[in-house]
mmCIF file of C-alpha atoms and ligand atoms in Angstrom:
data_model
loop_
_atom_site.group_PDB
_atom_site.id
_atom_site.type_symbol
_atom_site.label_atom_id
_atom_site.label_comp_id
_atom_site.label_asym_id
_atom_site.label_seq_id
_atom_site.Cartn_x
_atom_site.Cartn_y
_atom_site.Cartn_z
ATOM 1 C CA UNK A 1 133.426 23.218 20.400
ATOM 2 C CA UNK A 2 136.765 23.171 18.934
ATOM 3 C CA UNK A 3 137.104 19.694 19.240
ATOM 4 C CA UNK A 4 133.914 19.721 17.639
ATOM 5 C CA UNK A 5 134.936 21.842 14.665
ATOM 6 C CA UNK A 6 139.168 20.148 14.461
ATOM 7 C CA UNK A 7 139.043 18.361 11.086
ATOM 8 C CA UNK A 8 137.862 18.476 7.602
ATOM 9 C CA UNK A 9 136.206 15.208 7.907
ATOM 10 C CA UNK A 10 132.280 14.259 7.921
ATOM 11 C CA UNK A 11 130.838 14.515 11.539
ATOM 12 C CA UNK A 12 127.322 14.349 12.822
ATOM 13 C CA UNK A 13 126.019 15.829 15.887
ATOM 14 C CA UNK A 14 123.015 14.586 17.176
ATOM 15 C CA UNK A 15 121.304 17.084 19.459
ATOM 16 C CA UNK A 16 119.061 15.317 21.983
ATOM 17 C CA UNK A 17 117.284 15.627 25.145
ATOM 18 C CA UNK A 18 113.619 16.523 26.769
ATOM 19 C CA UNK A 19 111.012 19.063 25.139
ATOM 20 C CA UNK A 20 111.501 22.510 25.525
ATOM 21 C CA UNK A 21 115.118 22.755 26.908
ATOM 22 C CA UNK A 22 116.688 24.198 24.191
ATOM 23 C CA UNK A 23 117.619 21.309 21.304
ATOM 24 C CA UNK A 24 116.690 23.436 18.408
ATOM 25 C CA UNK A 25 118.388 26.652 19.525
ATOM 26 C CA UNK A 26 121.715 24.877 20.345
ATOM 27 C CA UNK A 27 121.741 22.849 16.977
ATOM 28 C CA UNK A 28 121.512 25.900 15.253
ATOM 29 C CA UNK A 29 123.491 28.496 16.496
ATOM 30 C CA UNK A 30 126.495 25.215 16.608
ATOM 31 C CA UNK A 31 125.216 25.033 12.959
ATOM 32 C CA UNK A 32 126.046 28.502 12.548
ATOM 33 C CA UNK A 33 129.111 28.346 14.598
ATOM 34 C CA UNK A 34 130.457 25.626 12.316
ATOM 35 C CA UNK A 35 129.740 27.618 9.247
ATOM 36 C CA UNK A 36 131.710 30.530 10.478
ATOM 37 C CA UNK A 37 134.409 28.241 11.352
ATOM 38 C CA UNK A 38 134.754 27.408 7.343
ATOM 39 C CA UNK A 39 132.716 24.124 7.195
ATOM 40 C CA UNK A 40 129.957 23.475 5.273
ATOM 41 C CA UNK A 41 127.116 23.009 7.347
ATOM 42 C CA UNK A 42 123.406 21.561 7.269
ATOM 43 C CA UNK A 43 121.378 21.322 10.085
ATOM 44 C CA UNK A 44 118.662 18.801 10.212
ATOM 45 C CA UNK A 45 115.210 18.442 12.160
ATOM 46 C CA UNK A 46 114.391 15.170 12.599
ATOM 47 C CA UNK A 47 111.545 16.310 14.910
ATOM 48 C CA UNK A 48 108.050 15.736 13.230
ATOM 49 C CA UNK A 49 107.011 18.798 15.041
ATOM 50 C CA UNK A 50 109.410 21.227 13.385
ATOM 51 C CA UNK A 51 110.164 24.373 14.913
ATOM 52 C CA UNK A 52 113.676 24.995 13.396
ATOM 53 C CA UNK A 53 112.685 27.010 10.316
ATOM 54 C CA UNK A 54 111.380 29.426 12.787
ATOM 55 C CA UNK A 55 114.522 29.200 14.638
ATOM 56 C CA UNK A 56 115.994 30.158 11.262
ATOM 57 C CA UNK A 57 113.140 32.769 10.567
ATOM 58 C CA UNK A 58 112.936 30.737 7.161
ATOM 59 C CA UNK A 59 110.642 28.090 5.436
ATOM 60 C CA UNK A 60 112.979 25.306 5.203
ATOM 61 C CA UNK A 61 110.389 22.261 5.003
ATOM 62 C CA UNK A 62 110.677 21.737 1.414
ATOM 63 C CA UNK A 63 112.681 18.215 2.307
ATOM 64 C CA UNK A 64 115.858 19.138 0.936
ATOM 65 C CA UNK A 65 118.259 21.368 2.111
ATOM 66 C CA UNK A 66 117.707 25.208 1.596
ATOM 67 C CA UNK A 67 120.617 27.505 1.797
ATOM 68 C CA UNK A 68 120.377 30.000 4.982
ATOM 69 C CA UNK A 69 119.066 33.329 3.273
ATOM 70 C CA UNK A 70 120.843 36.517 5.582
ATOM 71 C CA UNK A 71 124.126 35.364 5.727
ATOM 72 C CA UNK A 72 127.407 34.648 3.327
ATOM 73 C CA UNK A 73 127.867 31.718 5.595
ATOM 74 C CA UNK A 74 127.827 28.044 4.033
ATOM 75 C CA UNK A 75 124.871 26.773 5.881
ATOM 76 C CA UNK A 76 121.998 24.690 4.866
ATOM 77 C CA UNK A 77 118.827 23.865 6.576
ATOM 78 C CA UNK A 78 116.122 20.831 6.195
ATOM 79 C CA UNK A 79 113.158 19.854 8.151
ATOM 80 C CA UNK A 80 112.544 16.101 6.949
ATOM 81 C CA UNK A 81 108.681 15.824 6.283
ATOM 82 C CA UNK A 82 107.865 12.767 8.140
ATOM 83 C CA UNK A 83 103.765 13.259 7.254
ATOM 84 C CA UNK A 84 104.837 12.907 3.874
ATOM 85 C CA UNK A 85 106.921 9.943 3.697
ATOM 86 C CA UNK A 86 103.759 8.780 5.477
ATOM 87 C CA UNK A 87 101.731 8.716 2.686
ATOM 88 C CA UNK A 88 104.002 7.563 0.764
ATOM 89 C CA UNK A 89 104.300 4.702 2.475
ATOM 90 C CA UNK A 90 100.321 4.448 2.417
ATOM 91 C CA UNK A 91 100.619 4.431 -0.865
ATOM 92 C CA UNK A 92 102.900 1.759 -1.315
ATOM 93 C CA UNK A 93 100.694 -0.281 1.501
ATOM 94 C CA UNK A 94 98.177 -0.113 -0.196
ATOM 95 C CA UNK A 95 99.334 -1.723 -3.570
ATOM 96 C CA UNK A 96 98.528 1.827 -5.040
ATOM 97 C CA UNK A 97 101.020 4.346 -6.061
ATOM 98 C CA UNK A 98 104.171 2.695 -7.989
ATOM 99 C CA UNK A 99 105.975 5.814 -8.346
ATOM 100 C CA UNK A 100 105.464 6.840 -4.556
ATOM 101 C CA UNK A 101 106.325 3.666 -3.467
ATOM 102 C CA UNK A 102 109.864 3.552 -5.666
ATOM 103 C CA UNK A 103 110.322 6.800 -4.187
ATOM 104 C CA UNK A 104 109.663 5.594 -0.928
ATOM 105 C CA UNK A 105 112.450 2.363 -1.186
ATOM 106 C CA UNK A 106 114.644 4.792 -3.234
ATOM 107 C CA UNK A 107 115.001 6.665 0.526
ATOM 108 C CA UNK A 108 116.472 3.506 1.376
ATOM 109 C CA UNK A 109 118.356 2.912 -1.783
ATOM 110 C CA UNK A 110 116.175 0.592 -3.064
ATOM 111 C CA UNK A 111 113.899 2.032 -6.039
ATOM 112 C CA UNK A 112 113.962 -0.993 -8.609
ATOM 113 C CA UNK A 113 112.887 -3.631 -6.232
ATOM 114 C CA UNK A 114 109.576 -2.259 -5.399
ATOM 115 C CA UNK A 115 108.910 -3.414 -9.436
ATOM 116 C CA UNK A 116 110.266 -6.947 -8.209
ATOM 117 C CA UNK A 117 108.217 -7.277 -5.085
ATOM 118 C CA UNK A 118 105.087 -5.423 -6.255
ATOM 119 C CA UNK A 119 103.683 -9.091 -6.823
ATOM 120 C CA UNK A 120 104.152 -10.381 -3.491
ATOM 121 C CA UNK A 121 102.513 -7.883 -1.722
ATOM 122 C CA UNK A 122 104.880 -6.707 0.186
ATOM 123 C CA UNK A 123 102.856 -3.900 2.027
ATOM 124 C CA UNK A 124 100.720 -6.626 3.802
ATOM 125 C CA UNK A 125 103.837 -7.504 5.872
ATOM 126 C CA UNK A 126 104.164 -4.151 6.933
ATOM 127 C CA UNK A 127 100.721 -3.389 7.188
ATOM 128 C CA UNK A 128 100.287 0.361 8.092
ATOM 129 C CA UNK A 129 103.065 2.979 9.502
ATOM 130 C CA UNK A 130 104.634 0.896 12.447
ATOM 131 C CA UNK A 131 106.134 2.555 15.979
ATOM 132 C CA UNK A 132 108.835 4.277 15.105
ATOM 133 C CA UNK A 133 108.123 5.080 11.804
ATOM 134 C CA UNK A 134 109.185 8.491 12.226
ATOM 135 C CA UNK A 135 112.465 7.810 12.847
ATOM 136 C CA UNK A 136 112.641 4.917 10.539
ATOM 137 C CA UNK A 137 111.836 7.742 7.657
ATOM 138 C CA UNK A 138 114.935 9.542 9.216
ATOM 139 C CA UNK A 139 117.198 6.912 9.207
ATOM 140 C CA UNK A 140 116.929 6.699 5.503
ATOM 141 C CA UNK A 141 117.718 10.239 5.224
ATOM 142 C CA UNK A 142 120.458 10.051 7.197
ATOM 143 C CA UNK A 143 122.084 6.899 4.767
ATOM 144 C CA UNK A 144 120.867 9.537 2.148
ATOM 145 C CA UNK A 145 123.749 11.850 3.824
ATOM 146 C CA UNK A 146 126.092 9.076 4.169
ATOM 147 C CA UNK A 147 126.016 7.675 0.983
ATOM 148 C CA UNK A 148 124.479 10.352 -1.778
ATOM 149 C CA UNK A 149 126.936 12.602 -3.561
ATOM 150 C CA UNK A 150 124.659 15.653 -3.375
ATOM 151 C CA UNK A 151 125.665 15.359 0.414
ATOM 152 C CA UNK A 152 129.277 14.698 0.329
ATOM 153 C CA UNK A 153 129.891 18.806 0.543
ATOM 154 C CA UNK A 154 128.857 18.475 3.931
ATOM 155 C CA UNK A 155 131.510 17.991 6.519
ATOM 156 C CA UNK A 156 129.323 19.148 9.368
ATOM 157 C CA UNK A 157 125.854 17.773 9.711
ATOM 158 C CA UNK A 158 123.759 18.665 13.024
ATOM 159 C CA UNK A 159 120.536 16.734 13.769
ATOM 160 C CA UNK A 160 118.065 18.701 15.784
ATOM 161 C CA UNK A 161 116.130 15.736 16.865
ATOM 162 C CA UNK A 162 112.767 15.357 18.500
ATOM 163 C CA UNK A 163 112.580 15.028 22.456
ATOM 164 C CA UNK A 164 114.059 12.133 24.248
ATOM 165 C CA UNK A 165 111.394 9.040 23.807
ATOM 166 C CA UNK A 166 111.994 9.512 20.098
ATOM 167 C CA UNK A 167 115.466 9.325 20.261
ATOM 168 C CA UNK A 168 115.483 6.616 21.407
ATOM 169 C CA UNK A 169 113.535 4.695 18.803
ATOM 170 C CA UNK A 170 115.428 6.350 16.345
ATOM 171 C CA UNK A 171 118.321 4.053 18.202
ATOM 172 C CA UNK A 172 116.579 0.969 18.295
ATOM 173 C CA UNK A 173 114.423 1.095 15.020
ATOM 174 C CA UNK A 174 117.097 -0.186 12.920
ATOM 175 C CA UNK A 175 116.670 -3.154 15.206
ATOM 176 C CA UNK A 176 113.041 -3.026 13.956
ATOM 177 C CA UNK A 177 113.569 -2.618 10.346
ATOM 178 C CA UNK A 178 116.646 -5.170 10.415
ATOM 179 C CA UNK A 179 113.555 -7.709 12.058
ATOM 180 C CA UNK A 180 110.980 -7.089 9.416
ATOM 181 C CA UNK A 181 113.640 -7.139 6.422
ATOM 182 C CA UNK A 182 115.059 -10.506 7.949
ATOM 183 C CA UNK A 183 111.689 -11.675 7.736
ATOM 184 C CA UNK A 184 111.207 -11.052 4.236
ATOM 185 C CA UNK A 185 114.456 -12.165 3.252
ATOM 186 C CA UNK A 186 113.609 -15.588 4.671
ATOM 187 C CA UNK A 187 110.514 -15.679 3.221
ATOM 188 C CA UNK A 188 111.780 -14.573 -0.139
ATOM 189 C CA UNK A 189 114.850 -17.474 -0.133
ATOM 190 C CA UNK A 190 111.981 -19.682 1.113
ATOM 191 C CA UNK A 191 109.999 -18.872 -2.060
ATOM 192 C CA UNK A 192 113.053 -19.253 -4.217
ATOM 193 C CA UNK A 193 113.226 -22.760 -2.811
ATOM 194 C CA UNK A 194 109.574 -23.377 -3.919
ATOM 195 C CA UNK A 195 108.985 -25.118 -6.967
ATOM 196 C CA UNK A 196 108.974 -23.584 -10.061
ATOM 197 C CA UNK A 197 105.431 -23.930 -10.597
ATOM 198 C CA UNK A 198 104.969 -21.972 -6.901
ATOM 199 C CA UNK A 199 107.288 -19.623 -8.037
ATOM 200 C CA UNK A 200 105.238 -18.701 -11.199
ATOM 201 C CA UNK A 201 102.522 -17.452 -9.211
ATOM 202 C CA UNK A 202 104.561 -14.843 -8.083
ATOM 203 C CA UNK A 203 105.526 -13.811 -11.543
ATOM 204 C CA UNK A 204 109.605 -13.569 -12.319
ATOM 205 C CA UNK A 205 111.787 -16.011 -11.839
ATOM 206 C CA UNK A 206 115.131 -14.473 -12.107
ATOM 207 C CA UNK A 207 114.724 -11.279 -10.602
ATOM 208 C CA UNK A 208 113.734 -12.988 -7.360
ATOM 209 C CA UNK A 209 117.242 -13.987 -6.890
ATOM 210 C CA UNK A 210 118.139 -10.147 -7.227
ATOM 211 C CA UNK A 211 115.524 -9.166 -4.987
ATOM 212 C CA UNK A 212 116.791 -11.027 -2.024
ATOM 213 C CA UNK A 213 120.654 -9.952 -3.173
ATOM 214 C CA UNK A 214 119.000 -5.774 -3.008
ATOM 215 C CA UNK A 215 117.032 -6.656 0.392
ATOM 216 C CA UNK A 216 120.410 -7.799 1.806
ATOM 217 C CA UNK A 217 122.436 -4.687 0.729
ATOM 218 C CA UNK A 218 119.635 -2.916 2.307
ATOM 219 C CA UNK A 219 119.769 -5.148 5.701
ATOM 220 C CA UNK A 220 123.945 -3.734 5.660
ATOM 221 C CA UNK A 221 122.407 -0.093 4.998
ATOM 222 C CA UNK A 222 120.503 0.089 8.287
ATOM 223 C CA UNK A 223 123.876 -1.955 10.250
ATOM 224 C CA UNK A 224 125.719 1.071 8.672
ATOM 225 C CA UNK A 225 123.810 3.740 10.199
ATOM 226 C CA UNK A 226 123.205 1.605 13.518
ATOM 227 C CA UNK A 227 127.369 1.474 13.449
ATOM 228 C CA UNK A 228 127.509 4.857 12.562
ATOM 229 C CA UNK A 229 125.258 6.399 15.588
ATOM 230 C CA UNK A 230 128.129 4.618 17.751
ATOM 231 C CA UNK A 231 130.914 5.808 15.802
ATOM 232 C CA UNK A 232 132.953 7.402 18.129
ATOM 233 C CA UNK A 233 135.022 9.647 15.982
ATOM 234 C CA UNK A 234 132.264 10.571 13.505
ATOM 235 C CA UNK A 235 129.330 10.953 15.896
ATOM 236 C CA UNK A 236 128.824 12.860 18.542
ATOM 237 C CA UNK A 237 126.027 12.924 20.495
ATOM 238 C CA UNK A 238 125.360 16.101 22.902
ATOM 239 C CA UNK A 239 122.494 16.320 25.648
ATOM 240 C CA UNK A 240 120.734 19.613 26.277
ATOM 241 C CA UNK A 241 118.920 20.024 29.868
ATOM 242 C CA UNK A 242 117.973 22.717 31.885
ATOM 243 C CA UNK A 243 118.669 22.620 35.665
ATOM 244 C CA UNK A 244 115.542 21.485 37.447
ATOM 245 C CA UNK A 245 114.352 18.548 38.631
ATOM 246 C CA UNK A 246 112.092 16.817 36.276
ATOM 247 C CA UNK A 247 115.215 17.921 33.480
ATOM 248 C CA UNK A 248 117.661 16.680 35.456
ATOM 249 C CA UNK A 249 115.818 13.643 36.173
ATOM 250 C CA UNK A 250 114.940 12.953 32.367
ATOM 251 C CA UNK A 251 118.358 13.535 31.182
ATOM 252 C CA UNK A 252 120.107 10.961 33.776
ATOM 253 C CA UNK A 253 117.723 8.631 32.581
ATOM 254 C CA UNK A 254 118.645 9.425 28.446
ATOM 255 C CA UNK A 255 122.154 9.256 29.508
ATOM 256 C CA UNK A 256 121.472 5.649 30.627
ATOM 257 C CA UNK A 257 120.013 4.430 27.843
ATOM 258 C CA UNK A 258 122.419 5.524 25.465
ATOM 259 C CA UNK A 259 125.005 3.675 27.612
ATOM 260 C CA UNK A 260 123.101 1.049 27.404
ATOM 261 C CA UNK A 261 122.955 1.474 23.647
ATOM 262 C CA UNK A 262 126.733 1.747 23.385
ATOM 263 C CA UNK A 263 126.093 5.542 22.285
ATOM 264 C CA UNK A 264 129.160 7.876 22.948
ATOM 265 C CA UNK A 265 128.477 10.646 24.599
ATOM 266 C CA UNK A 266 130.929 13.025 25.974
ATOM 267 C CA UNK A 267 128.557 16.735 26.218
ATOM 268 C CA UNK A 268 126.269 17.720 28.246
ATOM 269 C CA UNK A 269 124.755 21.697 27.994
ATOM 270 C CA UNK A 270 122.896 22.744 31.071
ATOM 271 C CA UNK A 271 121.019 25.664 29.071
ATOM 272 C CA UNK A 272 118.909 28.543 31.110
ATOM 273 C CA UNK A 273 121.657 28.442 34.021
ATOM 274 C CA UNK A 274 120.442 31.805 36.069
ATOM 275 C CA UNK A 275 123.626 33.925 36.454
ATOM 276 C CA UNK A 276 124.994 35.440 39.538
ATOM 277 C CA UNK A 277 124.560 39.148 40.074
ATOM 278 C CA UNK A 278 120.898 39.647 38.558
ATOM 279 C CA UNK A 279 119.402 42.136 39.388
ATOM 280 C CA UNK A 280 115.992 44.092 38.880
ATOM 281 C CA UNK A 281 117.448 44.719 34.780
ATOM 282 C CA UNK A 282 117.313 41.264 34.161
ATOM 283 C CA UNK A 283 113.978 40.882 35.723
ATOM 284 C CA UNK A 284 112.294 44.180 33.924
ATOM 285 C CA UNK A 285 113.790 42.846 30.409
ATOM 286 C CA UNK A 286 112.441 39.208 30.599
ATOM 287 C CA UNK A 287 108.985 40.965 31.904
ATOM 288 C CA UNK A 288 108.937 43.153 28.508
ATOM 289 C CA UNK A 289 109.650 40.299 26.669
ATOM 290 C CA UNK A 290 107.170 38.111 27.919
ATOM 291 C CA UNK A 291 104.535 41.150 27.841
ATOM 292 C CA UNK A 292 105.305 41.308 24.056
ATOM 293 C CA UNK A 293 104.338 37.470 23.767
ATOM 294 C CA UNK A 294 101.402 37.765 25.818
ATOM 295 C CA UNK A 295 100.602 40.838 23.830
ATOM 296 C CA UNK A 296 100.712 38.601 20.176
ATOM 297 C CA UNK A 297 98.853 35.791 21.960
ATOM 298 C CA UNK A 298 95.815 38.438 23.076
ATOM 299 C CA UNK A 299 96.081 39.875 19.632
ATOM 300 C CA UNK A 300 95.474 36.672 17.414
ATOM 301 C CA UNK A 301 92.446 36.093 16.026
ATOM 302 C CA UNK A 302 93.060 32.357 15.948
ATOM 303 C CA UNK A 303 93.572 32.685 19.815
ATOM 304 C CA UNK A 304 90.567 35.267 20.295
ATOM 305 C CA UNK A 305 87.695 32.958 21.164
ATOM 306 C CA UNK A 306 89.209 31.491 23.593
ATOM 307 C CA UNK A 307 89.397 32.321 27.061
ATOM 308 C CA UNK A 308 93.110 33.604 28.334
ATOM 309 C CA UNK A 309 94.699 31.945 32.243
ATOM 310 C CA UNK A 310 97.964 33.495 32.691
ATOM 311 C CA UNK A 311 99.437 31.450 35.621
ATOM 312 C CA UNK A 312 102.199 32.989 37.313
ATOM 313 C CA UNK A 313 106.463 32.007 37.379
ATOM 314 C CA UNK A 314 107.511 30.824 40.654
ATOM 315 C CA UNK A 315 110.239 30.998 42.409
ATOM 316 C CA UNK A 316 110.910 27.709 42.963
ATOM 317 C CA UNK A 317 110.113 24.165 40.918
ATOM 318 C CA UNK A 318 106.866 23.266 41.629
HETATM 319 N N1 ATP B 401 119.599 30.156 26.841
HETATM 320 C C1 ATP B 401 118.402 30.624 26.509
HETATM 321 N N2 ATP B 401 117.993 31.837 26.939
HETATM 322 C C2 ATP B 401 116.771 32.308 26.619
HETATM 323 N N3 ATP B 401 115.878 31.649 25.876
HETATM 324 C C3 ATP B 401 116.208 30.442 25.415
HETATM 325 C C4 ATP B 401 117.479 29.858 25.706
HETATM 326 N N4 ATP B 401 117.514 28.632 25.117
HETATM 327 C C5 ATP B 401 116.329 28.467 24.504
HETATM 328 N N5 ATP B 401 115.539 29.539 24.682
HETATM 329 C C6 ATP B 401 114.161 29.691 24.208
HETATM 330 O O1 ATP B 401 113.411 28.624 24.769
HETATM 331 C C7 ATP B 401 112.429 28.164 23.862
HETATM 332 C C8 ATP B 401 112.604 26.669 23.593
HETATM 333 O O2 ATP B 401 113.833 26.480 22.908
HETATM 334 P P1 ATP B 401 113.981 25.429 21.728
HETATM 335 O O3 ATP B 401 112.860 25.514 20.774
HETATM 336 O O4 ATP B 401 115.363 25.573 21.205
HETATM 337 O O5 ATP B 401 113.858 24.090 22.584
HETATM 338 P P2 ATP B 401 113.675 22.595 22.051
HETATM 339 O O6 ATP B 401 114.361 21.729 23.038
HETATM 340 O O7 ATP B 401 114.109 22.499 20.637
HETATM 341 O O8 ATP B 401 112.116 22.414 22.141
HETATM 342 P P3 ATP B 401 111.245 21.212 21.500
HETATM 343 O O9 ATP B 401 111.465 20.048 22.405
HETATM 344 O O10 ATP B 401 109.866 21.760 21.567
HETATM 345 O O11 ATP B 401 111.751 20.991 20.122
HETATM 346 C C9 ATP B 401 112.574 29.015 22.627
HETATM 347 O O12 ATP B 401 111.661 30.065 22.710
HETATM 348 C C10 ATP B 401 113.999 29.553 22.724
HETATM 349 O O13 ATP B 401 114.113 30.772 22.062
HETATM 350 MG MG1 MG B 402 113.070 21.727 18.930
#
């Protein structure tokens, strides 16, 4: 943690691993941490299924970052709302939506070419949401951090990202973005090529020229952030497991693949670790915690038609 928290400058920690292990409680309380350490702090959920507002016990989902109500700390939370950059994305499919769509580029710093590229129907080449869309919609947040001014108070930003598979793709979809831009660069230098009578079907002259210049600048964007996820002194990536198996298993495998993707990574927290000398305490407090839960779960009425299994802890991984 200290090393973590030496220096005034920007750093990003990306908090990954599998579901349920403990991501979003680690990336906040090393959020909080941070902020009590004197940096100014925002903590991120990349993780369409957001649960760290309620980590936070506070609606942060508004898609930009809310200040942590409780505390004098300097901490700021955001849940990125993938669903909507969905639409908006629709939208701009779709032909429909002008503003959405310039909204939509302007996440990539790109608002005045959707004007310039409205004609060529741009949308058909990327027909509907691809794979990796998700993280695609995060990437542009994250240049957003890198490169807005409303950001540059932040010298500690902590991702609490979605479980493992996504990760991943939020790796490689630069890759994937960096493809389909390529693509329409090509085609756009192909049309600029095309005689001037070709060219007039597709409305401006001129501006094409610019097009292709902004569609480059964003193609550097994406190597930016794909340079910055393997920046060794500004990134750090930490892996969160819990010790069994199927954990340990899934995180040897994550491990590998951001090798493989030339990722640093130097942490790994085992979370959950059972400590010596339990005894019966331990057990009876757990037992009235969990009987609280099952109490709220018999309680709801959103839970009350249906019919209630409680299958028992063992003592060993199954
Ligand atoms: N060390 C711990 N001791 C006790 N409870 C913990 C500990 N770490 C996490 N928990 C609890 O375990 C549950 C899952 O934690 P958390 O939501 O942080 O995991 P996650 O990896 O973010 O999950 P998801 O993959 O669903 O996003 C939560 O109820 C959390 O309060
Ligand atoms: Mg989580």
């Amino acid at each position: 943690f200290e090393e973590l928290c030496a220096g005034t400058e920007r750093k990003y920690i990306m908090v990954s691993g599998k579901g349920g292990v403990g991501k979003t409680s680690l990336a906040a309380s090393l959020a909080v941490r941070f902020a009590q350490e004197g940096h100014t702090t925002l903590v991120v959920s990349t993780d369409p299924a957001h649960s760290l507002g309620d980590s936070l016990a506070q609606d942060i989902s508004g898609g930009l970052p809310v200040l942590v109500e409780g505390t004098a700390l300097p901490l700021w939370g955001m849940e990125i709302d993938t669903e909507r950059e969905k639409e908006k994305f629709k939208a701009w499919s779709a032909g429909q939506g002008r503003k959405e769509a310039e909204s939509f580029m302007g996440g990539f710093g790109l608002g005045g070419v959707v004007e310039q590229l409205a004609d060529l129907k741009l949308g058909e080449l990327l027909d509907s949401p691809p794979p990796g869309f998700d993280e695609a919609v995060a990437i542009s947040k994250v240049l957003q951090f890198v490169q807005g001014e409303e950001y540059a108070r932040f010298s500690r930003i902590v991702f609490d990202t979605a479980p493992t598979g996504h990760t991943l793709r939020l790796l490689t979809v630069p890759d994937f973005v960096e493809a389909s831009l390529a693509r329409i660069v090509r085609l756009r230098k192909r049309l600029g090529s095309a005689s001037q009578a070709v060219r007039g079907l597709f409305g401006a002259g001129g501006s094409q020229e610019e097009a292709v210049d902004k569609l480059e600048q964003l193609q550097a964007s994406i190597r930016l952030v794909k340079d910055l996820f393997r920046d060794q002194q500004a990134t750090e990536f930490v892996i969160v497991t819990i010790p069994t198996e199927m954990a340990a298993a899934e995180s040897i495998r994550l491990a590998k693949a951001l090798r493989k993707e030339q990722v640093p990574i130097r942490t790994l927290v085992v979370n959950q670790v059972l400590q010596p000398g339990l005894r019966e305490q331990y057990l009876a407090t757990r037992r009235a915690d969990q009987q609280r839960a099952l109490q709220r779960l018999r309680d709801d009425p959103q839970l009350a038609q249906l019919q209630l299994i409680e299958a028992p802890l063992f003592d060993l991984e199954v």
